[in-house]
Structure formats: C-alpha cells, structure tokens
Coordinates of N, CA and C in Angstrom, one line a residue:
Chain A
X1 N 71.3 158.7 -175.4 CA 70.8 159.9 -175.9 C 70.5 159.7 -177.4
X2 N 69.2 160.0 -177.8 CA 68.8 159.8 -179.2 C 68.5 161.2 -179.8
X3 N 69.4 162.1 -179.6 CA 69.1 163.5 -180.1 C 69.8 163.8 -181.4
X4 N 69.1 164.3 -182.3 CA 69.6 164.9 -183.5 C 69.2 166.4 -183.5
X5 N 70.2 167.2 -183.6 CA 70.0 168.7 -183.6 C 70.1 169.3 -185.0
X6 N 69.3 170.3 -185.2 CA 69.3 171.0 -186.5 C 69.3 172.5 -186.2
X7 N 70.1 173.2 -187.0 CA 70.1 174.7 -187.0 C 70.1 175.2 -188.4
X8 N 69.4 176.4 -188.6 CA 68.6 177.1 -187.7 C 67.2 176.5 -187.6
X9 N 66.4 177.0 -186.6 CA 65.0 176.5 -186.5 C 64.2 177.1 -187.6
X10 N 64.4 178.3 -187.9 CA 63.6 179.0 -189.0 C 64.6 179.7 -189.9
X11 N 64.3 179.8 -191.2 CA 65.1 180.4 -192.1 C 64.2 181.0 -193.2
X12 N 64.4 182.3 -193.5 CA 63.8 183.0 -194.6 C 64.8 183.5 -195.5
X13 N 64.7 183.1 -196.8 CA 65.7 183.5 -197.8 C 65.1 183.9 -199.1
X14 N 65.8 184.8 -199.8 CA 65.3 185.2 -201.1 C 65.8 184.2 -202.1
X15 N 65.3 184.3 -203.3 CA 65.6 183.4 -204.4 C 67.0 183.5 -204.9
X16 N 67.7 184.6 -204.6 CA 69.1 184.7 -205.0 C 70.1 184.4 -203.9
X17 N 69.6 184.1 -202.7 CA 70.5 183.9 -201.6 C 71.2 182.5 -201.6
X18 N 72.3 182.4 -200.9 CA 72.9 181.1 -200.5 C 72.9 181.0 -199.0
X19 N 72.3 179.8 -198.6 CA 72.3 179.5 -197.2 C 72.6 178.1 -197.0
X20 N 72.8 177.7 -195.7 CA 73.1 176.3 -195.4 C 72.3 175.9 -194.2
X21 N 71.8 174.6 -194.2 CA 71.2 174.0 -193.0 C 72.2 173.0 -192.4
X22 N 72.2 172.9 -191.1 CA 73.1 172.1 -190.4 C 72.4 171.0 -189.6
X23 N 73.0 169.9 -189.5 CA 72.4 168.8 -188.7 C 73.6 168.1 -188.0
X24 N 73.3 167.7 -186.8 CA 74.4 167.1 -186.0 C 73.8 165.9 -185.1
X25 N 74.6 164.9 -185.0 CA 74.2 163.8 -184.1 C 75.5 163.2 -183.5
X26 N 75.3 162.8 -182.2 CA 76.5 162.2 -181.5 C 76.1 160.8 -181.0
X27 N 75.4 160.1 -181.8 CA 75.0 158.7 -181.4 C 75.9 157.7 -182.0
X28 N 76.8 158.1 -182.8 CA 77.7 157.1 -183.5 C 77.0 156.5 -184.7
X29 N 75.9 157.1 -185.1 CA 75.3 156.6 -186.3 C 76.1 156.9 -187.6
X30 N 76.1 156.0 -188.5 CA 76.9 156.2 -189.7 C 76.0 156.4 -190.9
X31 N 74.7 156.5 -190.8 CA 73.8 156.9 -191.9 C 73.0 158.1 -191.5
X32 N 73.0 159.1 -192.4 CA 72.3 160.3 -192.2 C 71.5 160.7 -193.4
X33 N 70.3 161.4 -193.1 CA 69.3 161.6 -194.1 C 68.8 163.0 -194.2
X34 N 68.5 163.5 -195.3 CA 67.7 164.7 -195.5 C 66.3 164.4 -196.1
X35 N 65.3 165.0 -195.4 CA 63.9 164.9 -195.9 C 63.4 166.3 -196.1
X36 N 62.4 166.4 -197.0 CA 61.6 167.6 -197.2 C 60.2 167.2 -196.8
X37 N 59.5 168.1 -196.0 CA 58.2 167.8 -195.6 C 57.3 169.0 -195.8
X38 N 56.2 168.8 -196.6 CA 55.2 169.8 -196.7 C 54.1 169.6 -195.6
X39 N 53.3 170.6 -195.3 CA 52.3 170.5 -194.3 C 51.4 169.4 -194.4
X40 N 51.2 168.6 -193.4 CA 50.3 167.5 -193.3 C 50.5 166.4 -194.4
X41 N 51.8 166.3 -194.8 CA 52.2 165.3 -195.7 C 53.4 164.5 -195.1
X42 N 53.6 163.3 -195.6 CA 54.8 162.5 -195.0 C 56.1 163.1 -195.5
X43 N 57.1 162.9 -194.8 CA 58.5 163.3 -195.3 C 58.8 162.7 -196.6
X44 N 59.5 163.4 -197.5 CA 60.0 162.9 -198.7 C 61.5 162.8 -198.7
X45 N 62.0 161.7 -198.9 CA 63.5 161.5 -198.8 C 64.2 162.3 -200.0
X46 N 65.3 163.0 -199.6 CA 66.1 163.7 -200.5 C 67.4 163.0 -200.8
X47 N 68.2 162.8 -199.7 CA 69.5 162.3 -199.7 C 69.8 161.3 -198.6
X48 N 70.7 160.4 -198.8 CA 71.1 159.5 -197.8 C 72.7 159.4 -197.9
X49 N 73.3 159.6 -196.7 CA 74.7 159.4 -196.6 C 75.0 158.2 -195.7
X50 N 75.9 157.3 -196.2 CA 76.3 156.2 -195.5 C 77.8 156.2 -195.4
X51 N 78.3 156.1 -194.2 CA 79.8 156.2 -194.0 C 80.3 157.4 -194.7
X52 N 79.7 158.5 -194.6 CA 80.1 159.8 -195.1 C 80.1 159.9 -196.6
X53 N 79.6 158.9 -197.3 CA 79.5 158.9 -198.7 C 78.0 159.0 -199.1
X54 N 77.8 159.8 -200.2 CA 76.4 159.9 -200.7 C 76.0 158.6 -201.3
X55 N 74.9 158.0 -200.7 CA 74.5 156.7 -201.3 C 73.2 156.7 -202.0
X56 N 72.3 157.7 -201.7 CA 71.1 157.9 -202.4 C 70.8 159.4 -202.6
X57 N 70.5 159.7 -203.9 CA 70.0 161.0 -204.3 C 68.7 160.8 -205.0
X58 N 67.7 161.2 -204.4 CA 66.3 161.0 -205.0 C 66.0 162.0 -206.1
X59 N 66.9 162.2 -207.0 CA 66.7 163.1 -208.2 C 66.4 164.5 -207.7
X60 N 67.1 164.9 -206.7 CA 66.9 166.3 -206.1 C 67.5 167.3 -207.0
X61 N 66.8 168.4 -207.3 CA 67.5 169.5 -208.1 C 68.8 170.0 -207.5
X62 N 69.7 170.4 -208.4 CA 71.0 170.8 -208.0 C 71.1 172.0 -207.2
X63 N 70.0 172.7 -207.0 CA 70.0 173.9 -206.2 C 70.1 173.5 -204.7
X64 N 69.9 172.2 -204.4 CA 70.2 171.6 -203.1 C 71.5 170.8 -203.2
X65 N 72.4 171.1 -202.3 CA 73.7 170.4 -202.4 C 74.0 169.9 -201.0
X66 N 74.0 168.6 -200.8 CA 74.4 168.0 -199.5 C 75.9 167.9 -199.3
X67 N 76.2 167.8 -198.0 CA 77.7 167.7 -197.7 C 77.7 166.9 -196.3
X68 N 78.7 166.0 -196.2 CA 78.8 165.3 -195.0 C 80.3 165.4 -194.6
X69 N 80.7 166.5 -193.8 CA 82.1 166.7 -193.5 C 82.7 165.6 -192.6
X70 N 81.9 165.1 -191.7 CA 82.4 164.0 -190.9 C 81.2 163.1 -190.4
X71 N 81.4 162.1 -189.7 CA 80.3 161.2 -189.3 C 79.2 161.7 -188.5
X72 N 79.5 162.9 -187.9 CA 78.5 163.5 -186.9 C 77.7 164.6 -187.6
X73 N 78.2 165.1 -188.7 CA 77.7 166.4 -189.2 C 77.2 166.2 -190.6
X74 N 76.0 166.8 -190.9 CA 75.4 166.8 -192.2 C 74.9 168.2 -192.6
X75 N 75.3 168.7 -193.7 CA 74.9 170.0 -194.2 C 74.0 169.9 -195.4
X76 N 73.2 170.9 -195.6 CA 72.4 171.0 -196.9 C 72.6 172.5 -197.3
X77 N 73.3 172.6 -198.4 CA 73.6 174.0 -199.0 C 72.5 174.3 -200.0
X78 N 72.0 175.5 -199.9 CA 70.8 176.0 -200.6 C 71.2 177.2 -201.5
X79 N 70.8 177.1 -202.8 CA 71.2 178.2 -203.7 C 70.2 178.4 -204.8
X80 N 69.7 179.6 -205.0 CA 68.7 179.9 -206.0 C 67.5 179.1 -205.9
X81 N 66.9 179.0 -204.7 CA 65.7 178.3 -204.4 C 64.5 179.0 -205.0
X82 N 63.4 178.2 -205.1 CA 62.2 178.7 -205.6 C 61.2 178.7 -204.5
X83 N 60.1 179.5 -204.6 CA 59.1 179.6 -203.5 C 58.5 178.2 -203.2
X84 N 58.4 177.3 -204.2 CA 57.8 176.0 -203.9 C 58.8 175.1 -203.1
X85 N 60.0 175.6 -202.8 CA 60.9 174.8 -202.0 C 60.7 175.1 -200.5
X86 N 59.8 176.1 -200.2 CA 59.4 176.3 -198.8 C 58.8 175.1 -198.2
X87 N 59.4 174.7 -197.1 CA 58.9 173.4 -196.4 C 59.7 173.3 -195.1
X88 N 59.4 172.2 -194.4 CA 60.1 171.8 -193.3 C 61.2 170.8 -193.7
X89 N 62.4 171.1 -193.4 CA 63.5 170.2 -193.8 C 64.0 169.4 -192.6
X90 N 63.9 168.1 -192.7 CA 64.2 167.2 -191.6 C 65.5 166.5 -191.8
X91 N 66.2 166.3 -190.8 CA 67.4 165.5 -190.8 C 67.1 164.3 -189.9
X92 N 67.7 163.2 -190.3 CA 67.6 161.9 -189.5 C 68.9 161.2 -189.5
X93 N 69.0 160.3 -188.5 CA 70.2 159.4 -188.5 C 69.8 158.0 -188.1
X94 N 70.6 157.1 -188.4 CA 70.4 155.7 -188.0 C 71.7 154.9 -188.0
X95 N 71.6 153.8 -187.3 CA 72.8 152.9 -187.3 C 72.9 152.3 -188.7
X96 N 74.1 151.8 -189.0 CA 74.2 151.2 -190.3 C 75.1 150.0 -190.1
X97 N 74.9 148.9 -190.8 CA 75.6 147.7 -190.6 C 77.0 147.9 -191.1
X98 N 78.0 147.3 -190.4 CA 79.4 147.3 -191.0 C 79.3 146.7 -192.4
X99 N 80.1 147.2 -193.3 CA 79.9 146.9 -194.7 C 80.0 145.4 -195.0
X100 N 80.7 144.6 -194.2 CA 80.9 143.2 -194.5 C 80.3 142.3 -193.5
X101 N 79.4 142.9 -192.7 CA 78.9 142.0 -191.6 C 77.8 141.1 -192.0
X102 N 76.9 141.6 -192.9 CA 75.7 140.8 -193.3 C 74.8 140.5 -192.2
X103 N 74.9 141.4 -191.1 CA 74.1 141.1 -189.9 C 72.8 141.8 -189.9
X104 N 71.8 141.1 -189.5 CA 70.5 141.7 -189.4 C 70.5 142.8 -188.2
X105 N 70.0 143.9 -188.5 CA 69.8 144.9 -187.4 C 68.6 145.7 -187.8
X106 N 68.1 146.3 -186.8 CA 66.9 147.3 -187.0 C 67.5 148.7 -187.1
X107 N 67.2 149.3 -188.2 CA 67.8 150.6 -188.4 C 66.8 151.8 -188.3
X108 N 66.1 151.8 -187.2 CA 65.1 152.9 -187.0 C 65.8 154.3 -187.1
X109 N 65.2 155.2 -187.7 CA 65.7 156.5 -187.9 C 65.2 157.4 -186.8
X110 N 66.1 158.3 -186.4 CA 65.8 159.3 -185.4 C 65.9 160.6 -186.0
X111 N 64.8 161.4 -185.8 CA 64.7 162.7 -186.5 C 65.1 163.9 -185.7
X112 N 65.5 164.9 -186.3 CA 65.7 166.2 -185.7 C 64.4 167.0 -185.7
X113 N 64.4 168.2 -185.1 CA 63.2 169.0 -185.0 C 62.9 169.7 -186.3
X114 N 63.9 169.8 -187.2 CA 63.6 170.4 -188.5 C 64.0 171.8 -188.6
X115 N 64.1 172.3 -189.8 CA 64.3 173.7 -190.1 C 63.1 174.1 -191.0
X116 N 62.4 175.1 -190.5 CA 61.3 175.7 -191.3 C 61.8 176.7 -192.3
X117 N 61.8 176.4 -193.6 CA 62.4 177.2 -194.6 C 61.3 178.0 -195.4
X118 N 61.4 179.3 -195.5 CA 60.5 180.1 -196.3 C 61.4 180.8 -197.4
X119 N 61.0 180.6 -198.6 CA 61.7 181.2 -199.8 C 60.8 182.3 -200.3
X120 N 61.3 183.5 -200.3 CA 60.5 184.7 -200.8 C 60.9 185.2 -202.1
Chain B
X1 N 57.6 147.4 -206.0 CA 57.8 148.5 -205.1 C 56.8 148.4 -203.9
X2 N 57.3 148.9 -202.8 CA 56.6 148.8 -201.6 C 55.6 150.1 -201.5
X3 N 54.5 149.8 -201.0 CA 53.5 150.9 -200.7 C 53.0 150.8 -199.3
X4 N 52.6 151.9 -198.7 CA 52.0 151.9 -197.3 C 50.8 152.8 -197.4
X5 N 49.7 152.2 -196.9 CA 48.4 152.9 -197.0 C 47.8 153.1 -195.6
X6 N 47.5 154.4 -195.3 CA 46.7 154.7 -194.1 C 45.4 155.2 -194.5
X7 N 44.3 154.5 -194.3 CA 43.0 154.8 -194.9 C 42.2 155.9 -194.1
X8 N 42.8 156.3 -192.9 CA 42.0 157.2 -192.0 C 42.8 158.5 -192.0
X9 N 42.4 159.5 -192.8 CA 43.2 160.8 -192.8 C 43.0 161.5 -191.4
X10 N 41.9 161.4 -190.8 CA 41.7 162.1 -189.5 C 40.9 161.2 -188.6
X11 N 41.2 161.2 -187.3 CA 40.5 160.5 -186.3 C 40.4 161.4 -185.0
X12 N 39.4 161.1 -184.2 CA 39.4 161.8 -182.9 C 39.0 160.7 -181.8
X13 N 39.4 161.0 -180.6 CA 39.1 160.1 -179.5 C 39.0 160.9 -178.2
X14 N 38.1 160.5 -177.3 CA 38.0 161.1 -176.1 C 39.2 160.7 -175.2
X15 N 39.6 161.6 -174.4 CA 40.6 161.4 -173.4 C 40.3 160.1 -172.6
X16 N 41.3 159.3 -172.3 CA 41.2 158.0 -171.5 C 40.6 156.9 -172.3
X17 N 40.1 157.1 -173.5 CA 39.6 156.0 -174.3 C 40.7 155.4 -175.2
X18 N 40.3 154.3 -175.9 CA 41.2 153.6 -176.7 C 40.9 153.9 -178.2
X19 N 42.0 154.0 -179.0 CA 41.8 154.3 -180.4 C 42.7 153.4 -181.2
X20 N 42.3 153.0 -182.4 CA 43.2 152.1 -183.2 C 43.3 152.8 -184.6
X21 N 44.6 152.9 -185.0 CA 44.9 153.5 -186.3 C 45.3 152.4 -187.2
X22 N 44.8 152.5 -188.5 CA 45.0 151.4 -189.4 C 46.2 151.7 -190.4
X23 N 46.8 150.6 -190.8 CA 47.9 150.7 -191.7 C 48.0 149.4 -192.5
X24 N 48.0 149.5 -193.8 CA 48.3 148.3 -194.6 C 49.5 148.6 -195.5
X25 N 50.1 147.5 -196.0 CA 51.3 147.7 -196.8 C 51.3 146.6 -197.8
X26 N 52.1 146.9 -198.8 CA 52.3 145.9 -199.9 C 53.7 145.7 -200.2
X27 N 54.2 144.5 -200.2 CA 55.6 144.2 -200.4 C 55.7 142.7 -200.8
X28 N 56.7 142.4 -201.6 CA 57.1 141.0 -201.9 C 58.2 140.5 -201.0
X29 N 58.8 141.4 -200.2 CA 59.9 141.1 -199.3 C 59.4 140.2 -198.2
X30 N 60.3 139.4 -197.7 CA 60.0 138.5 -196.5 C 60.6 139.1 -195.2
X31 N 61.6 139.8 -195.4 CA 62.3 140.4 -194.2 C 62.2 141.9 -194.3
X32 N 61.6 142.5 -193.3 CA 61.4 143.9 -193.3 C 61.0 144.4 -191.9
X33 N 60.9 145.7 -191.7 CA 60.6 146.3 -190.5 C 59.4 147.3 -190.7
X34 N 58.6 147.4 -189.7 CA 57.5 148.4 -189.7 C 57.6 149.3 -188.5
X35 N 57.2 150.5 -188.7 CA 57.3 151.5 -187.7 C 56.1 152.4 -187.6
X36 N 55.8 152.9 -186.4 CA 54.9 154.0 -186.3 C 55.7 155.2 -185.7
X37 N 55.5 156.3 -186.4 CA 56.1 157.6 -186.0 C 55.0 158.5 -185.6
X38 N 55.3 159.4 -184.6 CA 54.3 160.4 -184.1 C 55.0 161.8 -184.4
X39 N 54.2 162.7 -184.9 CA 54.7 164.0 -185.2 C 53.6 165.0 -184.6
X40 N 53.9 165.5 -183.3 CA 53.0 166.4 -182.7 C 53.0 167.8 -183.4
X41 N 52.1 168.7 -183.1 CA 52.1 170.0 -183.7 C 53.4 170.7 -183.6
X42 N 54.3 170.4 -182.7 CA 55.6 171.1 -182.6 C 56.6 170.6 -183.7
X43 N 56.2 169.5 -184.4 CA 56.8 169.0 -185.6 C 58.0 168.0 -185.4
X44 N 58.4 167.7 -184.1 CA 59.5 166.7 -183.9 C 58.9 165.4 -184.2
X45 N 59.5 164.6 -185.1 CA 59.1 163.3 -185.5 C 59.7 162.3 -184.4
X46 N 58.8 161.5 -183.8 CA 59.3 160.7 -182.7 C 58.9 159.2 -183.1
X47 N 59.8 158.3 -182.9 CA 59.5 156.9 -183.1 C 58.7 156.4 -181.9
X48 N 57.5 155.8 -182.2 CA 56.6 155.3 -181.2 C 56.9 153.8 -181.0
X49 N 57.0 153.1 -182.0 CA 57.1 151.6 -181.9 C 57.6 151.0 -183.2
X50 N 58.2 149.9 -183.1 CA 58.7 149.2 -184.3 C 58.4 147.7 -184.1
X51 N 58.3 147.1 -185.3 CA 58.0 145.6 -185.4 C 58.9 145.0 -186.4
X52 N 59.6 143.9 -186.0 CA 60.4 143.1 -187.0 C 59.5 142.1 -187.6
X53 N 59.5 142.0 -188.9 CA 58.6 141.1 -189.6 C 58.7 139.6 -189.2
X54 N 60.0 139.2 -188.8 CA 60.2 137.8 -188.5 C 59.7 137.5 -187.1
X55 N 59.3 138.5 -186.3 CA 58.8 138.2 -185.0 C 57.2 138.1 -185.0
X56 N 56.7 137.0 -184.4 CA 55.3 136.8 -184.4 C 54.6 137.6 -183.3
X57 N 55.4 137.9 -182.2 CA 54.8 138.6 -181.1 C 54.6 140.1 -181.4
X58 N 53.5 140.6 -181.1 CA 53.2 142.0 -181.4 C 54.0 142.9 -180.4
X59 N 54.6 144.0 -180.9 CA 55.3 144.9 -180.1 C 54.4 145.7 -179.2
X60 N 54.9 146.1 -178.1 CA 54.2 147.0 -177.2 C 55.2 148.0 -176.6
X61 N 54.7 149.2 -176.3 CA 55.5 150.2 -175.7 C 54.5 151.0 -174.8
X62 N 54.5 150.6 -173.5 CA 53.6 151.3 -172.6 C 52.1 151.3 -173.1
X63 N 51.6 152.4 -173.4 CA 50.2 152.5 -173.8 C 50.0 152.2 -175.3
X64 N 51.1 152.0 -176.0 CA 51.0 151.8 -177.4 C 51.3 150.3 -177.8
X65 N 50.5 149.7 -178.6 CA 50.7 148.4 -179.0 C 50.3 148.2 -180.5
X66 N 50.8 147.2 -181.1 CA 50.5 147.0 -182.5 C 49.8 145.6 -182.7
X67 N 49.0 145.6 -183.7 CA 48.4 144.3 -184.2 C 49.0 144.0 -185.5
X68 N 50.0 143.1 -185.6 CA 50.8 142.8 -186.8 C 50.2 141.5 -187.4
X69 N 49.6 141.7 -188.5 CA 49.1 140.5 -189.3 C 49.9 140.4 -190.6
X70 N 50.9 139.5 -190.5 CA 51.8 139.5 -191.7 C 51.2 139.0 -192.9
X71 N 50.3 137.9 -192.8 CA 49.7 137.4 -194.0 C 48.7 138.4 -194.6
X72 N 48.1 139.2 -193.8 CA 47.2 140.2 -194.3 C 47.9 141.5 -194.6
X73 N 49.2 141.6 -194.3 CA 50.0 142.8 -194.5 C 49.3 144.0 -193.8
X74 N 49.0 143.8 -192.6 CA 48.3 144.8 -191.8 C 49.1 145.1 -190.5
X75 N 49.1 146.4 -190.1 CA 50.0 146.8 -189.0 C 49.3 148.0 -188.3
X76 N 48.3 147.7 -187.5 CA 47.6 148.7 -186.8 C 48.2 149.1 -185.5
X77 N 47.9 150.3 -185.1 CA 48.5 150.9 -183.8 C 47.3 151.1 -182.9
X78 N 47.4 150.6 -181.7 CA 46.4 150.8 -180.7 C 47.0 151.7 -179.6
X79 N 46.2 152.8 -179.3 CA 46.6 153.7 -178.2 C 45.6 153.5 -177.1
X80 N 46.0 153.0 -175.9 CA 45.1 152.9 -174.8 C 45.2 154.1 -173.9
X81 N 44.1 154.3 -173.1 CA 44.1 155.4 -172.2 C 44.7 156.7 -172.8
X82 N 44.0 157.1 -173.9 CA 44.5 158.3 -174.7 C 44.7 159.5 -173.8
X83 N 45.8 160.2 -174.1 CA 46.1 161.5 -173.4 C 46.1 162.6 -174.4
X84 N 45.9 163.8 -173.8 CA 45.9 165.0 -174.7 C 47.2 165.1 -175.5
X85 N 48.3 164.7 -174.8 CA 49.6 164.8 -175.5 C 49.8 163.8 -176.6
X86 N 48.8 162.9 -176.8 CA 48.8 162.0 -178.0 C 48.3 162.7 -179.3
X87 N 47.8 163.9 -179.1 CA 47.4 164.6 -180.3 C 48.5 164.8 -181.2
X88 N 48.4 164.3 -182.5 CA 49.6 164.4 -183.4 C 49.2 163.8 -184.7
X89 N 50.1 163.9 -185.7 CA 50.0 163.2 -186.9 C 50.8 161.9 -186.7
X90 N 50.2 160.8 -187.1 CA 50.8 159.5 -186.9 C 51.1 158.9 -188.3
X91 N 52.4 158.5 -188.5 CA 52.8 157.9 -189.8 C 53.2 156.5 -189.6
X92 N 52.7 155.6 -190.4 CA 53.1 154.3 -190.5 C 54.2 154.2 -191.6
X93 N 55.3 153.4 -191.3 CA 56.4 153.4 -192.2 C 57.0 152.0 -192.4
X94 N 57.4 151.7 -193.6 CA 58.0 150.4 -193.9 C 59.5 150.5 -194.3
X95 N 60.3 149.5 -193.9 CA 61.7 149.5 -194.4 C 62.1 148.1 -194.7
X96 N 62.7 147.9 -195.8 CA 63.3 146.6 -196.1 C 64.4 146.3 -195.1
X97 N 64.7 145.0 -195.0 CA 65.7 144.6 -194.1 C 67.1 145.2 -194.4
X98 N 67.9 145.3 -193.4 CA 69.3 145.9 -193.6 C 69.3 147.3 -194.0
X99 N 68.3 148.0 -193.5 CA 68.3 149.5 -193.7 C 67.9 149.9 -195.1
X100 N 68.0 151.2 -195.3 CA 67.6 151.8 -196.6 C 66.5 152.8 -196.4
X101 N 65.6 152.9 -197.4 CA 64.6 153.9 -197.4 C 63.4 153.6 -196.5
X102 N 62.9 154.6 -195.9 CA 61.7 154.5 -195.2 C 60.6 154.8 -196.2
X103 N 59.6 154.0 -196.3 CA 58.4 154.3 -197.1 C 57.3 154.7 -196.1
X104 N 56.8 155.9 -196.2 CA 55.8 156.4 -195.3 C 54.4 156.3 -195.9
X105 N 53.4 156.1 -195.0 CA 52.0 156.3 -195.4 C 51.7 157.7 -195.4
X106 N 50.4 158.1 -195.8 CA 50.1 159.5 -195.9 C 49.7 160.1 -194.5
X107 N 49.6 159.3 -193.5 CA 49.5 159.9 -192.1 C 48.0 159.9 -191.7
X108 N 47.8 159.8 -190.4 CA 46.5 159.9 -189.8 C 46.6 161.0 -188.7
X109 N 45.8 162.0 -188.8 CA 45.8 163.1 -187.9 C 44.9 162.8 -186.7
X110 N 45.4 162.5 -185.5 CA 44.7 162.1 -184.4 C 44.5 163.3 -183.4
X111 N 43.2 163.5 -183.1 CA 42.9 164.6 -182.0 C 42.4 163.9 -180.8
X112 N 42.9 164.2 -179.7 CA 42.4 163.7 -178.4 C 41.7 164.8 -177.7
X113 N 40.4 164.6 -177.4 CA 39.5 165.6 -176.9 C 39.3 165.4 -175.4
X114 N 39.3 166.5 -174.7 CA 39.1 166.4 -173.2 C 37.7 166.1 -172.9

C-alpha cells in the first residue's frame, strides 16, 4: 500500500483564521515532506521531517508551522496567512536510511492528493 | 547546485501513438536518482518511473520507458500506445544519493487526443 492521505481536501480561510492541514501514511516511512504547488508549476519544498525531527526548513515564513507528532502523522498549522498563500499543499513520504547504515537506497517520494487552500 | 530542465512546456499526441518527453539535468554528483512523476488533472502526483544513475540499463514500466544518457545528462520519457488517461502534467525530478531534496523540472503538459 503506497497511500498517503491528506485532510481536508479543500479549505477556505480568512487571513485572521488558524487552521491545520493533516497528512498520514502507514507505510513505515520515516521521512515526510510538505510542498506548496501553484497551478501548472512544480511543487516547492517547504519542510522535511526525518525520524520525526525537522531536518529541512526552506526559509518558510513563520505563519506556517509544521509538526510531526509521530512517525505516521504530519501536520501543518496555518495562522495569519496571506492571499498569495493560496495553493495546493502536498504531503509526501519516503523511506529513509537508518542513521548509521550508509546503505544505498532509492528514496522515491509518494505524494498525497493535496489540500486545496484558498485564503480570502 | 543541481538543475532540471524540461524544454517542452506543452505537447500533444494522438491516442495509440508514441510520444517522448525531454529532460536534461545538470549536476556534478556521480551518484543520484532520476524520476518521472505524473500529475493528472485530479492533482494526485504519481511516480511513473525511476532510474538509478549507476545502472546502465534503461528503466521500463509497462508502456513507459526512459532513455538515460548519463554522459549527456539526458533523461527522456517515452510513452508507447498513448491512452487518454495519460493526459497529465509530467515532471522530471532529480535527487542526490541517499535521499534528500527532489529537484523538479518545470513540467510538460501532455494532452492525448482521441
């Protein structure tokens, strides 16, 4: 099963609202990702969690706050967003090498269906 | 820094015909992976095919195959017997060995016409 689920599918929020996006996977993957995607553009990486620790933050504004409560779950907390933050937010997961293995592996990422966010 | 270039923003093909999507990349790494992802109008990004740089044999997955030219840093995707369901945005992506960031190309929007 290569399924990554995301909720909600659609979200409309005002600039003063606080909301959260949720992502879940049960493939035993230890790396999880948040991407932002504008129409007809490639996904832009926002955050990477590896073994439930934040390993990459691509200089994302603090109005986006990620959280990884456990190895299967990834949240993105939203607060005081701007209209230009309207986009499709994609979650992905991949295997990750054990920290001391030094073993070659292919770490293809599996994507969820995304949350279509509109900020009014 | 790595870059990925897809020079064809849009392409179209007749149903049952063959189409090739181009991708070139730039890297100084010797060990890396290349991917083609498909994103249909429903927006779910799906992995189509992957290629390990250390493998000389081109990857194939049913009607999808790649032409991997490591020296030329080229990684094209061939779709045989095109079907209406192949209509999608196709992204070529690069990743350094042992995981990390995916570097995407700008995408090629493919339309399969009946």
